[in-house]
mmCIF file with all atom_site columns, C-alpha atoms in Angstrom:
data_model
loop_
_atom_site.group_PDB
_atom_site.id
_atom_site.type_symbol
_atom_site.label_atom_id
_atom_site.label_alt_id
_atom_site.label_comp_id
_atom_site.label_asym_id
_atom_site.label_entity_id
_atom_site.label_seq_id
_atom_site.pdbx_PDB_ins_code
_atom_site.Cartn_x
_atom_site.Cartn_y
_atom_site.Cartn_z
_atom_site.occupancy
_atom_site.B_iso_or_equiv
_atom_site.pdbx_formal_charge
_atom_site.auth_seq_id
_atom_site.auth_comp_id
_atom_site.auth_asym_id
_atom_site.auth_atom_id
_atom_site.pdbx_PDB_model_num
ATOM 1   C CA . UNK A 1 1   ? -43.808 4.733  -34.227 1.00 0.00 ? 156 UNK A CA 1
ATOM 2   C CA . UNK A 1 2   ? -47.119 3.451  -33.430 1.00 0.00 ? 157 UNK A CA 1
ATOM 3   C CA . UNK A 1 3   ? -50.510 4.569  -34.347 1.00 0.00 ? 158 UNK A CA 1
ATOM 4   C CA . UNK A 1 4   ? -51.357 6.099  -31.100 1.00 0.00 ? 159 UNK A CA 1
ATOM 5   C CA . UNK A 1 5   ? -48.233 8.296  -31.059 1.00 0.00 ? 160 UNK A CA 1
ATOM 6   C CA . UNK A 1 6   ? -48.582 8.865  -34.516 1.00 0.00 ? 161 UNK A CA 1
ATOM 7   C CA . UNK A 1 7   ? -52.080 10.512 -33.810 1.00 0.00 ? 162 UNK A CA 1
ATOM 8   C CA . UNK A 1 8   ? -50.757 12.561 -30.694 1.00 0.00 ? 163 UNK A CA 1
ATOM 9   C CA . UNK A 1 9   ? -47.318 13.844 -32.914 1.00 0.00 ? 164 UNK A CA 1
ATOM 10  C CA . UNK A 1 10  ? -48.133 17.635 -34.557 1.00 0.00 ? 165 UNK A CA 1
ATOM 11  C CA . UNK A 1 11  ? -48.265 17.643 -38.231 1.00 0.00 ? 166 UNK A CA 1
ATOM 12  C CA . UNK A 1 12  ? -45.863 20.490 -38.457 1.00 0.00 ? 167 UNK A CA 1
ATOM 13  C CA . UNK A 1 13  ? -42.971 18.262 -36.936 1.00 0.00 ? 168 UNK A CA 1
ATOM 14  C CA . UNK A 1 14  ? -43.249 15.586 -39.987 1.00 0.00 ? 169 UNK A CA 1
ATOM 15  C CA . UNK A 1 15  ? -41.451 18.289 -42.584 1.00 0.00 ? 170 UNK A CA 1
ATOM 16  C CA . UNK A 1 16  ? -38.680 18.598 -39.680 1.00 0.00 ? 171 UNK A CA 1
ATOM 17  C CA . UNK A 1 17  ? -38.276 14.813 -39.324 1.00 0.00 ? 172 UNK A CA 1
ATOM 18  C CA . UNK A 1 18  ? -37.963 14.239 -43.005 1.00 0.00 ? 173 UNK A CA 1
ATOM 19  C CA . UNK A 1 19  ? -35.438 16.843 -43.223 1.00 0.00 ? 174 UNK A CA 1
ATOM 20  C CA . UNK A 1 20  ? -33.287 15.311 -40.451 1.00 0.00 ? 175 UNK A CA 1
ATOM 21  C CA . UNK A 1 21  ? -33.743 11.953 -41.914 1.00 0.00 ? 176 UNK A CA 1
ATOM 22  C CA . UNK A 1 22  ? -32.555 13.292 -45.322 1.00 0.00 ? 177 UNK A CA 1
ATOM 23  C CA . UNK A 1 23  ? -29.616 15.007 -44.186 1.00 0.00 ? 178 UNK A CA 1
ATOM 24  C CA . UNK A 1 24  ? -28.520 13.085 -41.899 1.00 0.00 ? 179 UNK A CA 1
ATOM 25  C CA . UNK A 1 25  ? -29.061 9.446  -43.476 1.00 0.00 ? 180 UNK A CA 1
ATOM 26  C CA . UNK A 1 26  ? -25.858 7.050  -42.281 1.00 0.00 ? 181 UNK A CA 1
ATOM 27  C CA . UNK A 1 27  ? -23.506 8.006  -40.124 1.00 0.00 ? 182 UNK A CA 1
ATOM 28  C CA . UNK A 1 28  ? -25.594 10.304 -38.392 1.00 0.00 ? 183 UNK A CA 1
ATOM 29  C CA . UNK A 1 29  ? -23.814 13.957 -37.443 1.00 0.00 ? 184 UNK A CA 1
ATOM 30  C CA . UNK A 1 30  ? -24.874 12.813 -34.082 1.00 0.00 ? 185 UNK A CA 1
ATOM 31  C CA . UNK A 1 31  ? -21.999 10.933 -33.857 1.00 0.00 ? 186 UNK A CA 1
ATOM 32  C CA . UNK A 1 32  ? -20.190 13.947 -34.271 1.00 0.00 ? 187 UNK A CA 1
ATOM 33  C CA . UNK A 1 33  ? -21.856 16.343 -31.717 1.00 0.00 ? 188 UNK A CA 1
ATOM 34  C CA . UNK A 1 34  ? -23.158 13.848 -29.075 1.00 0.00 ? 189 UNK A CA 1
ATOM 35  C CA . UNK A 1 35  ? -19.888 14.924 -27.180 1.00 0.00 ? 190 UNK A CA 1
ATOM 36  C CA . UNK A 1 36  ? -20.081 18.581 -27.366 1.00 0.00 ? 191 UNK A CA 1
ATOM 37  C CA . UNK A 1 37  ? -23.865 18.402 -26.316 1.00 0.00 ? 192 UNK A CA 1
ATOM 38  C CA . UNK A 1 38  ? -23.197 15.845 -23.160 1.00 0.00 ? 193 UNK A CA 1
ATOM 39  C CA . UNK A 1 39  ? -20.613 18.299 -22.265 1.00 0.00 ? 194 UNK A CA 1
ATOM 40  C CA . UNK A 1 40  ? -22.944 21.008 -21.803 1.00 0.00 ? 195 UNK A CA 1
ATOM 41  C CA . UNK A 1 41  ? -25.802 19.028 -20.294 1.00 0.00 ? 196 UNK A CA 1
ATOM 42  C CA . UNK A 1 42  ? -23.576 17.904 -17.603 1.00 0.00 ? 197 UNK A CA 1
ATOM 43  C CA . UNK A 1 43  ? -22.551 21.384 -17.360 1.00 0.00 ? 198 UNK A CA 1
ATOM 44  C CA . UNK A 1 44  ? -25.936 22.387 -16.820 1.00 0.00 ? 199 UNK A CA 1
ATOM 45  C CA . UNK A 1 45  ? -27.307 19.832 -14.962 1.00 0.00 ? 200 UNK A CA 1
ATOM 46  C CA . UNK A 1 46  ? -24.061 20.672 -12.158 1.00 0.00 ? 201 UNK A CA 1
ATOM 47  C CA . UNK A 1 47  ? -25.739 24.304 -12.210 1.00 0.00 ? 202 UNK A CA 1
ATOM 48  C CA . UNK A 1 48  ? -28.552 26.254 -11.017 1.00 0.00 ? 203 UNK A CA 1
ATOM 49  C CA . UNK A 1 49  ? -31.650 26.213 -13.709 1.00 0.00 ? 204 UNK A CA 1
ATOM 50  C CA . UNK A 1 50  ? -32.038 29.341 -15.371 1.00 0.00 ? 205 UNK A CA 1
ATOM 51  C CA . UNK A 1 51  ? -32.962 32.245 -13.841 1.00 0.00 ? 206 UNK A CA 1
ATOM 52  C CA . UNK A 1 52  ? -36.686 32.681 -14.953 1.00 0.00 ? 207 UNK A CA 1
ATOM 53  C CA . UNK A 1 53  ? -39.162 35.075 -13.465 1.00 0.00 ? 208 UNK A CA 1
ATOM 54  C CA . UNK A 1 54  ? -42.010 33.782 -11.511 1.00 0.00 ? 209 UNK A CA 1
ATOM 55  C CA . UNK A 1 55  ? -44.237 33.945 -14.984 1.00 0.00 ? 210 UNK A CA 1
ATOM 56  C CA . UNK A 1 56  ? -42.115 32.026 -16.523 1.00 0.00 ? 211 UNK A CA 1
ATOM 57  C CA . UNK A 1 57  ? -42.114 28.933 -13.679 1.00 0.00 ? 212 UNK A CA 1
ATOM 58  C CA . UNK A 1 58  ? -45.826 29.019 -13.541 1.00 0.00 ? 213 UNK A CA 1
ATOM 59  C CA . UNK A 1 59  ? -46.064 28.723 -17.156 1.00 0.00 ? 214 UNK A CA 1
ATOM 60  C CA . UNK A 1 60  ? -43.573 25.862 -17.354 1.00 0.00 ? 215 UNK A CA 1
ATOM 61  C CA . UNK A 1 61  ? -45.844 24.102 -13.947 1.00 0.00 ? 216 UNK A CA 1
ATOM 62  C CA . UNK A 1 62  ? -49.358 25.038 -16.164 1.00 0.00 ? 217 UNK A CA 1
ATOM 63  C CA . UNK A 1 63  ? -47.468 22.993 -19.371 1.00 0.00 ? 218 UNK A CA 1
ATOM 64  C CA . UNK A 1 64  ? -45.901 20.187 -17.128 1.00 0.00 ? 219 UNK A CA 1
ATOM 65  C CA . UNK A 1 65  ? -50.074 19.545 -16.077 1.00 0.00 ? 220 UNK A CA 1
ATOM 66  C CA . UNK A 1 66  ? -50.822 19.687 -19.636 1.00 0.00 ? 221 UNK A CA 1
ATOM 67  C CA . UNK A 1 67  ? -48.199 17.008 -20.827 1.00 0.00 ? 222 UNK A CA 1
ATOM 68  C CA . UNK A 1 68  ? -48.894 15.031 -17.865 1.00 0.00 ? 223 UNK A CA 1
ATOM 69  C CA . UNK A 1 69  ? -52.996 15.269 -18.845 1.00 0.00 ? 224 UNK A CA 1
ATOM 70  C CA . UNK A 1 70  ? -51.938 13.914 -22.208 1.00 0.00 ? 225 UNK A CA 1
ATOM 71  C CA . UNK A 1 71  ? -50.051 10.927 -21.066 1.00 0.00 ? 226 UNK A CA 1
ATOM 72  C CA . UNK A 1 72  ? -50.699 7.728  -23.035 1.00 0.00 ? 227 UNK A CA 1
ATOM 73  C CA . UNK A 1 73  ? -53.408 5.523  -20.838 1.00 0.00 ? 228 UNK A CA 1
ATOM 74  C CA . UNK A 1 74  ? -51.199 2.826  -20.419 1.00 0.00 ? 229 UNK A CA 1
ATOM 75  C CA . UNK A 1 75  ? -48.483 4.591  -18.674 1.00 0.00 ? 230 UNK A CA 1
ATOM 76  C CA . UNK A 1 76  ? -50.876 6.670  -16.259 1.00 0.00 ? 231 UNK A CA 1
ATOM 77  C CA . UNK A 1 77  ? -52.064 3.557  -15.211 1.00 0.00 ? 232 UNK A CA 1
ATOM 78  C CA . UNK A 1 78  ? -48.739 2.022  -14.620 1.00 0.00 ? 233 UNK A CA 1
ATOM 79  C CA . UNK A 1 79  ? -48.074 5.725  -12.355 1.00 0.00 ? 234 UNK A CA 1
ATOM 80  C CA . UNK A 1 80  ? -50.931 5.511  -10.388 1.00 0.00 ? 235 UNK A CA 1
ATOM 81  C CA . UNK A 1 81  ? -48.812 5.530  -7.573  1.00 0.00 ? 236 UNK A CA 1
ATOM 82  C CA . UNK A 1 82  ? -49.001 8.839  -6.135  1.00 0.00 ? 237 UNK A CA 1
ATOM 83  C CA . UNK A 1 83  ? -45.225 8.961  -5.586  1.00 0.00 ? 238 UNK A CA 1
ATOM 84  C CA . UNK A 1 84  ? -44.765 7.883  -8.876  1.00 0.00 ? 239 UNK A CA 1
ATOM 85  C CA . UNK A 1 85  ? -47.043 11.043 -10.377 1.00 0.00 ? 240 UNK A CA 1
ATOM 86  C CA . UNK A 1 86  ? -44.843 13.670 -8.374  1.00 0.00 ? 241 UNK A CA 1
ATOM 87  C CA . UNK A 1 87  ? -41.456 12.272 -9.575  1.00 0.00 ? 242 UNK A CA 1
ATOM 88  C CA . UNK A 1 88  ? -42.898 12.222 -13.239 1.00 0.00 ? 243 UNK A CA 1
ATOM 89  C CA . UNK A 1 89  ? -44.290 15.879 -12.648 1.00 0.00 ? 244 UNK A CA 1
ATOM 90  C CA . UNK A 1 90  ? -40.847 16.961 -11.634 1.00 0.00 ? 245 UNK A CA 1
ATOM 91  C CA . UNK A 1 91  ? -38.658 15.114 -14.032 1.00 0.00 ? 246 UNK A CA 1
ATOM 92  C CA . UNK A 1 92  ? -41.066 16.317 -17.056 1.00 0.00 ? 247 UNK A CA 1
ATOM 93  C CA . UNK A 1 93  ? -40.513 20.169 -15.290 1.00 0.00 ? 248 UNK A CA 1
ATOM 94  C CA . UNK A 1 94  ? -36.500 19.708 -15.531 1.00 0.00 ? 249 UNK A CA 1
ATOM 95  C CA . UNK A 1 95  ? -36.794 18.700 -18.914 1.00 0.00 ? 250 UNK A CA 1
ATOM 96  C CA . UNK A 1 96  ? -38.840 21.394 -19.516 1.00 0.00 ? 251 UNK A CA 1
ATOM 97  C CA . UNK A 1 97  ? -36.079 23.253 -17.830 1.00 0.00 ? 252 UNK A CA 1
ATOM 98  C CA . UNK A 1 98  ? -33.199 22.050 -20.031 1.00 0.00 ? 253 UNK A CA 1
ATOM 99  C CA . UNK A 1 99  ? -35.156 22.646 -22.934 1.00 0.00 ? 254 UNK A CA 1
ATOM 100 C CA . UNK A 1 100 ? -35.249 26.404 -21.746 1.00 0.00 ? 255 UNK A CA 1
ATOM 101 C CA . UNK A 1 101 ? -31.659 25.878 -21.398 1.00 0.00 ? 256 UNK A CA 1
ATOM 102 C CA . UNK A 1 102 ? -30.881 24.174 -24.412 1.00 0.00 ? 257 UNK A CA 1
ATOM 103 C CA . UNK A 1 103 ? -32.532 26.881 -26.445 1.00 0.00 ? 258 UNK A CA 1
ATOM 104 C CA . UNK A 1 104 ? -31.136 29.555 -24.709 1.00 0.00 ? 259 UNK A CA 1
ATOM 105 C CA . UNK A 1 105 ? -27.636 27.808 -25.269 1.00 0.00 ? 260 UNK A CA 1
ATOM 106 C CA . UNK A 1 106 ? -28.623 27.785 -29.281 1.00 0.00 ? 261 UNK A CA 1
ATOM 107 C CA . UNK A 1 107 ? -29.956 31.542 -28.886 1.00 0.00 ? 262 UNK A CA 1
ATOM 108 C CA . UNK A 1 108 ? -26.395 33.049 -27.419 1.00 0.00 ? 263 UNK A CA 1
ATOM 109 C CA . UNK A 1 109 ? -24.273 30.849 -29.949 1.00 0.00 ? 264 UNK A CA 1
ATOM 110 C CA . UNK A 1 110 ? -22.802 28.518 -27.311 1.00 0.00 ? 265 UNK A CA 1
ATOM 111 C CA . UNK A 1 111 ? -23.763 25.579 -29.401 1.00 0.00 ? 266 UNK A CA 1
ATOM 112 C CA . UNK A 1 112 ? -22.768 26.977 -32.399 1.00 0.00 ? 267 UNK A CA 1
ATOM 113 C CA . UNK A 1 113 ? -19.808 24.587 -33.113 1.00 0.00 ? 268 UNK A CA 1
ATOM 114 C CA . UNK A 1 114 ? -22.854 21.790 -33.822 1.00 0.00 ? 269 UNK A CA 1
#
């Protein structure tokens, strides 16, 4: 990782790295799962996004313009396209999206064979 995304990475996220790089070591799980987890993102993805109330989008659009305000210089230069900055804006919103999904996945169990 470099320096610069070193700096921008939250402290709190280093004891959750080392744990996954403990546990999992060689022969990552990952392996293991990667199936049952592309299985339900292309189940989701074929789907509707969840249903959110109107809150809960503008929160996700207020976060998207946050994450996009924090982008690394040398990409925001490379999207100076105006295009370029909406189809960033929306991709970072679904993956915001499927993140709200993912969790929500964890939350109800239907993940739990991980």
């Amino acid at each position: 990782m470099s320096d610069n995304q070193d700096n921008q990475k939250p402290d709190w996220l280093d004891e959750f790295e080392d744990l996954a790089n403990e546990k999992l070591g060689e022969g990552s799980a990952c392996e293991q799962i990667h199936p049952i987890v592309a299985a339900w993102y292309q189940e989701v993805m074929a789907g509707d996004p969840p249903e959110s109330r109107d809150a809960v989008w503008q929160a996700m659009q207020c976060l998207t313009t946050e994450v996009l305000n924090d982008i690394p210089t040398s990409i925001a230069e490379a999207l100076e396209d105006d295009n370029l900055q909406e189809e960033l804006s929306d991709w970072v919103t679904e993956l915001l999206l499927v993140g709200r999904a993912f969790q929500t996945a964890l939350n109800n169990g239907r993940l739990d064979d991980l």
